[in-house]
Coordinates of C-alpha atoms and ligand atoms in Angstrom, one line a residue:
X1 CA 0.2 -32.2 4.7
X2 CA 3.0 -29.7 3.7
X3 CA 3.9 -29.1 0.3
X4 CA 7.6 -28.7 -0.8
X5 CA 8.5 -25.3 -2.1
X6 CA 8.7 -25.2 -5.8
X7 CA 12.2 -23.8 -6.6
X8 CA 10.7 -22.4 -9.8
X9 CA 8.0 -20.3 -7.5
X10 CA 11.0 -19.0 -5.5
X11 CA 13.1 -18.1 -8.4
X12 CA 10.1 -16.3 -9.7
X13 CA 9.7 -14.2 -6.9
X14 CA 13.1 -12.8 -7.6
X15 CA 12.5 -12.0 -11.3
X16 CA 11.3 -8.4 -10.4
X17 CA 15.1 -7.6 -9.7
X18 CA 15.9 -7.6 -13.3
X19 CA 13.3 -5.3 -14.3
X20 CA 13.1 -1.4 -13.9
X21 CA 11.4 -0.5 -10.7
X22 CA 10.1 2.8 -10.7
X23 CA 9.5 5.1 -7.6
X24 CA 12.2 3.1 -5.3
X25 CA 14.3 5.2 -2.8
X26 CA 17.8 5.3 -3.1
X27 CA 18.9 3.7 0.0
X28 CA 22.3 5.0 1.2
X29 CA 23.6 1.7 3.1
X30 CA 23.4 -1.8 1.3
X31 CA 24.4 -3.6 4.3
X32 CA 21.4 -1.9 6.5
X33 CA 19.1 -2.6 3.6
X34 CA 20.1 -6.2 3.7
X35 CA 19.7 -6.5 7.4
X36 CA 16.5 -5.2 7.3
X37 CA 15.0 -7.4 4.6
X38 CA 16.6 -10.2 6.3
X39 CA 15.0 -9.5 9.6
X40 CA 11.5 -8.9 7.9
X41 CA 12.1 -12.2 6.2
X42 CA 12.1 -13.9 9.5
X43 CA 9.2 -12.4 10.9
X44 CA 5.9 -14.0 11.1
X45 CA 3.2 -12.8 8.4
X46 CA 0.9 -9.9 8.9
X47 CA -2.1 -11.6 7.3
X48 CA -2.5 -15.2 6.4
X49 CA -3.3 -16.7 2.9
X50 CA -6.7 -18.0 4.1
X51 CA -7.7 -14.4 4.8
X52 CA -6.7 -13.4 1.3
X53 CA -8.5 -16.0 -0.4
X54 CA -11.7 -15.1 1.6
X55 CA -11.3 -11.6 0.1
X56 CA -10.7 -12.7 -3.3
X57 CA -14.2 -14.4 -2.9
X58 CA -15.8 -11.2 -1.7
X59 CA -14.3 -9.3 -4.5
X60 CA -15.4 -11.7 -7.1
X61 CA -18.9 -11.2 -5.6
X62 CA -18.4 -7.4 -5.9
X63 CA -17.5 -8.0 -9.5
X64 CA -20.9 -9.7 -10.3
X65 CA -22.8 -6.9 -8.5
X66 CA -23.6 -9.3 -5.5
X67 CA -21.6 -7.0 -3.2
X68 CA -20.0 -3.5 -3.1
X69 CA -16.6 -2.7 -1.9
X70 CA -15.7 0.0 0.4
X71 CA -12.0 0.8 0.5
X72 CA -10.8 3.8 2.3
X73 CA -8.0 5.3 4.7
X74 CA -5.3 7.8 4.6
X75 CA -3.2 8.9 1.7
X76 CA -0.2 8.3 3.9
X77 CA -0.4 6.6 7.4
X78 CA 2.4 8.0 9.6
X79 CA 4.1 6.1 12.5
X80 CA 3.4 9.2 14.8
X81 CA -0.3 8.8 14.1
X82 CA -0.6 5.0 14.5
X83 CA -2.4 5.5 18.0
X84 CA -5.5 3.7 19.1
X85 CA -7.8 6.7 18.8
X86 CA -7.1 7.6 15.4
X87 CA -7.2 4.0 14.2
X88 CA -10.5 3.6 15.8
X89 CA -11.9 6.9 14.2
X90 CA -10.9 5.5 10.9
X91 CA -12.3 2.2 11.4
X92 CA -15.5 3.7 12.9
X93 CA -16.0 5.9 9.8
X94 CA -15.6 3.0 7.4
X95 CA -18.0 0.9 9.3
X96 CA -20.5 3.8 9.5
X97 CA -20.2 4.2 5.7
X98 CA -20.9 0.8 5.3
X99 CA -24.1 0.7 7.1
X100 CA -25.3 3.5 5.0
X101 CA -24.2 1.6 1.9
X102 CA -25.5 -1.7 3.1
X103 CA -28.8 0.1 3.5
X104 CA -28.8 1.6 0.0
X105 CA -27.3 -1.2 -1.9
X106 CA -29.3 -4.2 -0.1
X107 CA -26.3 -6.3 -0.5
X108 CA -23.2 -7.0 1.6
X109 CA -20.3 -4.3 1.7
X110 CA -16.9 -5.6 1.8
X111 CA -15.0 -3.3 4.2
X112 CA -11.3 -2.5 3.5
X113 CA -9.0 -0.1 4.8
X114 CA -5.9 1.8 3.5
X115 CA -4.4 0.6 6.7
X116 CA -1.6 -1.4 8.2
X117 CA 0.8 -0.8 5.5
X118 CA 0.0 2.3 3.5
X119 CA 3.3 4.0 4.4
X120 CA 5.0 4.6 1.0
X121 CA 4.0 7.1 -1.5
X122 CA 5.0 7.8 -5.3
X123 CA 6.1 11.4 -6.0
X124 CA 6.1 13.3 -9.2
X125 CA 9.5 14.6 -8.2
X126 CA 12.6 12.7 -6.6
X127 CA 13.3 16.0 -4.9
X128 CA 12.0 19.1 -3.2
X129 CA 13.5 22.4 -3.0
X130 CA 13.0 25.0 -0.1
X131 CA 14.7 28.1 0.1
X132 CA 17.5 27.0 -2.3
X133 CA 17.9 23.8 -0.3
X134 CA 17.1 20.4 -2.4
X135 CA 16.3 17.4 -0.5
X136 CA 14.9 13.8 -1.4
X137 CA 11.2 14.1 -1.6
X138 CA 9.1 12.6 1.5
X139 CA 8.3 9.3 0.2
X140 CA 6.1 8.1 3.2
X141 CA 7.2 7.0 6.7
X142 CA 8.5 3.7 5.5
X143 CA 11.5 5.3 3.5
X144 CA 12.2 8.6 5.1
X145 CA 10.9 11.6 7.5
X146 CA 8.8 14.4 6.7
X147 CA 10.9 16.9 8.5
X148 CA 12.9 19.0 5.9
X149 CA 16.3 18.1 7.1
X150 CA 19.0 16.3 5.3
X151 CA 19.0 13.7 8.3
X152 CA 15.4 13.0 8.0
X153 CA 15.0 13.1 4.4
X154 CA 17.7 10.5 3.8
X155 CA 16.0 7.0 3.3
X156 CA 16.6 4.6 6.3
X157 CA 16.1 0.9 5.6
X158 CA 15.4 0.4 9.4
X159 CA 11.8 2.3 8.5
X160 CA 11.1 -0.9 6.7
X161 CA 11.1 -2.7 10.1
X162 CA 9.3 0.0 11.8
X163 CA 6.4 0.1 9.1
X164 CA 6.3 -4.0 9.6
X165 CA 6.2 -3.5 13.5
X166 CA 3.6 -0.6 13.3
X167 CA 1.3 -2.1 10.8
X168 CA 1.5 -5.2 13.3
X169 CA 0.3 -3.1 16.2
X170 CA -2.4 -1.5 14.0
X171 CA -3.9 -4.6 12.7
X172 CA -4.1 -5.9 16.3
X173 CA -6.2 -2.9 17.2
X174 CA -8.2 -3.4 14.1
X175 CA -8.9 -6.9 14.8
X176 CA -9.7 -5.8 18.5
X177 CA -12.3 -3.5 17.3
X178 CA -14.0 -5.3 14.5
X179 CA -14.1 -8.7 16.3
X180 CA -14.6 -7.4 20.0
X181 CA -17.8 -5.5 19.7
X182 CA -16.8 -2.0 18.7
X183 CA -18.7 -3.1 15.4
X184 CA -22.1 -3.4 17.2
X185 CA -24.6 -2.1 14.9
X186 CA -26.4 -0.3 17.7
X187 CA -23.3 1.6 18.2
X188 CA -21.9 2.0 14.8
X189 CA -25.0 4.1 13.6
X190 CA -24.4 6.6 16.4
X191 CA -23.3 8.8 13.6
X192 CA -26.8 10.1 13.6
X193 CA -26.4 12.0 16.8
X194 CA -24.0 14.9 15.8
X195 CA -24.0 14.5 11.9
X196 CA -28.0 14.8 11.7
X197 CA -27.9 17.9 13.7
X198 CA -26.3 19.9 11.1
X199 CA -29.2 21.6 9.0
X200 CA -27.0 20.7 5.7
X201 CA -27.6 17.4 6.2
X202 CA -31.6 17.2 6.0
X203 CA -31.2 15.7 2.7
X204 CA -30.3 12.5 4.3
X205 CA -32.5 12.6 7.1
X206 CA -35.2 10.0 5.5
X207 CA -32.3 7.6 4.8
X208 CA -31.0 8.0 8.3
X209 CA -34.2 7.5 10.0
X210 CA -34.9 4.3 7.9
X211 CA -31.7 2.9 9.3
X212 CA -32.5 3.8 12.6
X213 CA -35.9 2.1 12.5
X214 CA -34.7 -0.9 10.7
X215 CA -32.0 -1.5 13.7
X216 CA -35.0 -0.8 16.1
X217 CA -37.1 -3.4 14.3
X218 CA -34.3 -5.8 14.5
X219 CA -33.8 -5.3 18.0
X220 CA -37.4 -5.7 18.7
X221 CA -37.6 -9.0 16.6
X222 CA -34.7 -10.5 19.0
X223 CA -32.0 -10.2 16.5
X224 CA -28.8 -11.5 18.1
X225 CA -26.9 -8.2 18.0
X226 CA -23.9 -10.2 19.8
X227 CA -23.5 -12.5 16.6
X228 CA -23.6 -9.2 14.7
X229 CA -20.5 -7.7 16.6
X230 CA -18.0 -9.3 14.5
X231 CA -17.3 -7.8 11.1
X232 CA -14.9 -8.7 8.4
X233 CA -12.3 -6.1 7.6
X234 CA -9.6 -6.4 5.3
X235 CA -6.3 -4.2 5.0
X236 CA -4.7 -3.1 2.0
X237 CA -1.9 -0.6 0.5
X238 CA -0.1 0.2 -2.4
X239 CA 2.7 -2.4 -3.1
X240 CA 5.4 0.2 -4.0
X241 CA 8.6 -0.6 -1.9
X242 CA 9.5 -4.0 -3.5
X243 CA 12.1 -4.9 -1.0
X244 CA 9.3 -4.6 1.7
X245 CA 6.9 -6.7 -0.2
X246 CA 9.3 -9.2 -1.3
X247 CA 10.6 -9.8 2.4
X248 CA 6.9 -10.4 3.7
X249 CA 6.0 -12.9 0.9
X250 CA 6.0 -16.5 1.5
X251 CA 5.0 -19.8 0.1
X252 CA 1.8 -21.1 1.7
X253 CA 2.4 -24.9 2.5
X254 CA -1.0 -25.7 1.7
X255 CA -0.9 -24.9 -1.7
X256 CA 2.5 -24.1 -2.7
X257 CA 1.5 -20.5 -3.9
X258 CA 3.2 -17.4 -3.1
X259 CA 1.3 -14.7 -1.1
X260 CA 2.3 -11.1 0.0
X261 CA 1.5 -11.5 3.6
X262 CA 2.0 -7.6 4.1
X263 CA -1.8 -7.0 3.4
X264 CA -4.8 -8.7 2.1
X265 CA -4.9 -6.8 -0.9
X266 CA -2.2 -5.0 -2.6
X267 CA -2.4 -2.5 -5.7
X268 CA -0.2 -1.3 -8.4
X269 CA -0.2 2.6 -8.6
X270 CA -0.7 4.7 -11.8
X271 CA 2.9 5.7 -12.0
X272 CA 4.3 2.1 -11.5
X273 CA 1.8 0.0 -13.9
X274 CA 4.2 -0.6 -16.9
X275 CA 3.6 -4.0 -18.4
X276 CA 7.4 -4.7 -18.6
X277 CA 8.1 -3.0 -14.8
X278 CA 9.1 -4.7 -11.6
X279 CA 5.7 -4.0 -9.9
X280 CA 3.6 -5.9 -12.3
X281 CA 5.8 -8.7 -12.7
X282 CA 6.0 -9.2 -8.8
X283 CA 2.2 -8.9 -8.3
X284 CA 1.6 -11.2 -11.2
X285 CA 3.5 -14.0 -8.9
X286 CA 1.4 -13.6 -5.7
X287 CA -1.8 -15.4 -5.1
X288 CA -3.5 -12.2 -3.2
X289 CA -6.3 -10.4 -4.8
X290 CA -4.6 -7.5 -6.4
X291 CA -5.6 -4.0 -8.0
X292 CA -4.3 -1.6 -10.6
X293 CA -5.0 2.2 -10.7
X294 CA -6.0 3.2 -14.3
X295 CA -5.4 6.9 -15.0
X296 CA -6.8 9.3 -17.9
X297 CA -3.5 8.2 -20.1
X298 CA -4.5 4.5 -20.1
X299 CA -5.4 2.9 -23.3
X300 CA -8.0 0.1 -24.0
X301 CA -5.0 -1.9 -25.1
X302 CA -2.9 -1.1 -21.9
X303 CA -5.9 -2.2 -19.8
X304 CA -6.2 -5.5 -22.0
X305 CA -2.4 -6.1 -21.6
X306 CA -2.5 -5.7 -17.8
X307 CA -5.6 -7.8 -17.4
X308 CA -4.2 -10.7 -19.0
X309 CA -0.9 -10.5 -17.5
X310 CA -2.2 -10.3 -14.0
X311 CA -5.1 -12.6 -14.2
X312 CA -4.3 -15.2 -16.8
X313 CA -6.2 -17.9 -15.1
X314 CA -9.3 -15.6 -15.4
X315 CA -10.5 -15.9 -11.7
X316 CA -13.0 -14.0 -10.4
X317 CA -11.8 -11.7 -7.7
X318 CA -8.4 -12.0 -8.3
X319 CA -8.0 -8.3 -10.1
X320 CA -9.7 -5.3 -9.3
X321 CA -9.4 -2.4 -11.8
X322 CA -9.5 1.0 -10.1
X323 CA -10.2 3.9 -12.3
X324 CA -8.9 7.4 -11.2
X325 CA -9.9 9.5 -14.5
X326 CA -11.0 12.9 -13.2
X327 CA -14.4 14.2 -12.9
X328 CA -14.1 15.7 -16.2
X329 CA -12.8 12.7 -18.0
X330 CA -14.3 9.9 -16.6
X331 CA -17.4 9.8 -18.9
X332 CA -15.1 9.8 -22.2
X333 CA -12.1 7.9 -21.0
X334 CA -13.6 5.1 -19.1
X335 CA -16.0 3.5 -21.7
X336 CA -13.6 2.5 -24.3
X337 CA -11.4 0.8 -21.7
X338 CA -14.4 -1.0 -19.7
X339 CA -15.4 -2.2 -23.3
X340 CA -12.3 -3.7 -24.3
X341 CA -11.6 -5.3 -20.9
X342 CA -15.2 -6.7 -21.1
X343 CA -14.4 -8.2 -24.6
X344 CA -11.3 -9.8 -23.5
X345 CA -13.4 -12.0 -21.5
X346 CA -11.2 -11.9 -18.2
X347 CA -13.4 -11.2 -15.4
X348 CA -12.3 -8.2 -13.1
X349 CA -14.1 -6.0 -10.3
X350 CA -14.4 -2.3 -11.4
X351 CA -14.2 0.1 -8.7
X352 CA -13.4 4.0 -8.7
X353 CA -11.0 6.1 -7.1
X354 CA -12.4 9.4 -7.1
X355 CA -9.6 11.5 -5.4
X356 CA -6.6 11.2 -7.6
X357 CA -7.7 12.5 -11.0
X358 CA -9.1 15.5 -9.0
X359 CA -6.2 16.9 -7.4
X360 CA -5.8 20.7 -7.6
X361 CA -4.1 23.5 -5.9
X362 CA -6.0 26.2 -4.2
X363 CA -5.4 29.8 -4.6
X364 CA -3.8 29.9 -1.1
X365 CA -1.3 27.0 -2.3
X366 CA -2.9 24.0 -0.6
X367 CA -2.9 20.7 -2.3
X368 CA -6.7 20.0 -2.5
X369 CA -9.7 18.6 -4.3
X370 CA -13.2 19.8 -4.4
X371 CA -15.7 17.5 -2.9
X372 CA -18.1 18.1 -6.0
X373 CA -15.6 16.9 -8.2
X374 CA -15.2 13.6 -6.0
X375 CA -19.0 13.1 -6.2
X376 CA -19.2 13.6 -9.7
X377 CA -16.3 11.2 -10.7
X378 CA -18.3 8.6 -8.6
X379 CA -21.5 9.5 -10.5
X380 CA -19.8 9.4 -13.9
X381 CA -18.4 6.0 -13.1
X382 CA -22.0 4.7 -12.1
X383 CA -23.3 6.4 -15.3
X384 CA -20.6 4.4 -17.7
X385 CA -21.1 1.3 -16.0
X386 CA -24.9 1.3 -16.3
X387 CA -24.8 2.5 -20.0
X388 CA -22.6 -0.5 -20.8
X389 CA -24.5 -3.0 -18.6
X390 CA -21.3 -3.6 -16.6
X391 CA -20.9 -3.7 -12.8
X392 CA -19.9 -0.7 -10.7
X393 CA -18.4 -2.8 -7.8
X394 CA -16.9 -0.2 -5.5
X395 CA -15.2 3.0 -4.3
X396 CA -11.7 3.7 -3.2
X397 CA -11.5 6.9 -1.2
X398 CA -8.8 8.7 0.9
X399 CA -10.6 9.6 4.2
X400 CA -9.8 10.1 7.9
X401 CA -12.1 9.8 10.8
X402 CA -10.8 13.2 12.1
X403 CA -12.4 16.4 11.4
X404 CA -9.6 17.7 9.2
X405 CA -10.1 20.5 6.6
X406 CA -8.4 19.4 3.5
X407 CA -11.0 18.9 0.8
X408 CA -13.0 21.9 -0.4
X409 CA -16.8 22.0 0.0
X410 CA -19.3 19.2 1.3
X411 CA -22.3 20.6 3.5
X412 CA -19.6 22.0 6.0
X413 CA -18.8 24.5 3.0
X414 CA -14.9 24.1 3.5
X415 CA -13.6 27.0 1.6
X416 CA -9.9 28.1 0.7
X417 CA -9.5 29.7 3.9
X418 CA -11.0 27.1 6.0
X419 CA -8.5 24.8 4.5
X420 CA -5.7 26.4 6.8
X421 CA -8.0 25.4 10.1
X422 CA -6.8 21.8 10.1
X423 CA -5.0 20.7 7.1
X424 CA -2.9 17.7 8.5
X425 CA -1.9 15.5 5.6
X426 CA 1.7 15.0 4.7
X427 CA 0.8 14.2 1.2
X428 CA -2.7 14.2 -0.4
X429 CA -6.0 15.8 1.1
X430 CA -8.4 13.3 2.8
X431 CA -12.3 13.4 3.1
X432 CA -13.0 14.3 6.8
X433 CA -15.5 12.3 8.9
X434 CA -18.5 14.2 7.8
X435 CA -17.5 14.5 4.2
X436 CA -17.1 10.7 4.4
X437 CA -20.5 10.2 5.7
X438 CA -22.0 12.4 3.1
X439 CA -20.2 10.3 0.4
X440 CA -21.6 7.4 1.6
X441 CA -25.1 8.8 1.7
X442 CA -25.0 10.0 -1.9
X443 CA -23.3 6.5 -3.1
X444 CA -26.1 4.8 -1.5
X445 CA -28.6 6.9 -3.4
X446 CA -26.8 6.0 -6.6
X447 CA -26.7 2.1 -5.7
X448 CA -30.5 2.6 -4.8
X449 CA -30.8 3.7 -8.6
X450 CA -28.8 0.9 -10.2
Ligands
LIG501 O1 -1.0 10.2 -3.5 C1 -0.5 10.2 -4.4 C2 0.7 10.5 -5.0 O2 1.7 10.2 -4.3 C3 0.6 12.0 -5.0 O3 -0.3 12.4 -5.4 C4 1.8 12.6 -5.5 O4 2.0 13.6 -5.1 P1 3.1 14.9 -5.6 O5 2.7 15.2 -7.2 O6 2.8 15.9 -4.4 O7 4.6 14.2 -5.6
LIG502 C1 -0.7 7.4 -5.2 C2 -2.0 7.2 -5.3 O1 -2.8 6.9 -6.4 P1 -2.3 6.9 -7.7 O2 -1.4 5.7 -8.3 O3 -3.7 6.4 -8.5 O4 -1.9 8.1 -8.4 C3 -2.8 6.5 -4.0 O5 -3.6 6.0 -4.0 O6 -2.2 6.6 -3.0

């Protein structure tokens, strides 16, 4: 049975246009923007509502402490790097981390990439100056190019269409890897070779051996590994560029509700979470599970207002609060926020983003983070929730499957000089493959203690 589209739902989806939308590009050509948006509006969805509904159920379980969310991927995906090898490395890293976490948590891990749409970035400044030349800041490949020339930095609406096309291709590869056998447990645990050869990882040897033994035991018992070759994998990105998000929003014929089909999960960033702003309004009207970043300036009242606005029906799994306070702040700033939200009675899933509150500039000028701070914020997040009796439901990390050198420290002891070896990110520093696995081992230990 098809439901007729409620004109009020459609009108509501346009309401954001009357509100202040921060962090939007100044598109130079309204006709080209219009053409791009019309084209996107006629394209098939990237994800379907039923998948978003399944994810809502999974996040509800994470909110109750019956599952744990692992969300990770690039700070900014780029069109040039959307090749099968790099996508595979990212997916593989997330699956490997998930195996380690499953062992630690003894509960299902919800796997979600910052992937297939993470092409737009909020920036601190609208412009960048180099040698006296001032140009628009790079806002992600969905908006403009990174190269520092007037042509490349001018926002180009055709990039919205490219972002859609490349997201579709990326999703295709992700679905292939996660459904076609690449996720086979017996292959995924191959991190042991290579990773464990480094003496710095001796601390994790026991856990790694236990996982190995468990897999061999399952094999010996005749576990049907073929049935385990398919894993559930979701994609997410920051819903920043509202022209793109609106163009990909469709009303579901089953339910009459609007879904943003650009990704399973969309989040509102720290810079665009104003209660009366366009981003909060738009995401309040879509039925996907959504998230909001909460930085150190968030007041308990801000959080309660956002929770009531974004989850008025008190639906479990609908809203994920992503705290990103900074290692030095989380233990003081987070408790009153968690207490106030808890007292509101609205169910939320709490996760930590240990990256964005811990950005520093190294002595040699690189935008970086200290691995120790990343881990300390995760530890602080667990401590706060344990003390309050609430549930630490997941982690959100900027990471890559490649051996980049962007974050200081870790067992490879990347120092300031080492950053220059392979610093590739266009915006924020990511955990490399080894640092990601190391994070998973440490989070697994924290989960075991929960
Ligand atoms: O990824 C997050 C933001 O886009 C980023 O931290 C802002 O970076 P900027 O301060 O370099 O603009
Ligand atoms: C910009 C981001 O984070 P935040 O909004 O927390 O600064 C991000 O996650 O890419």
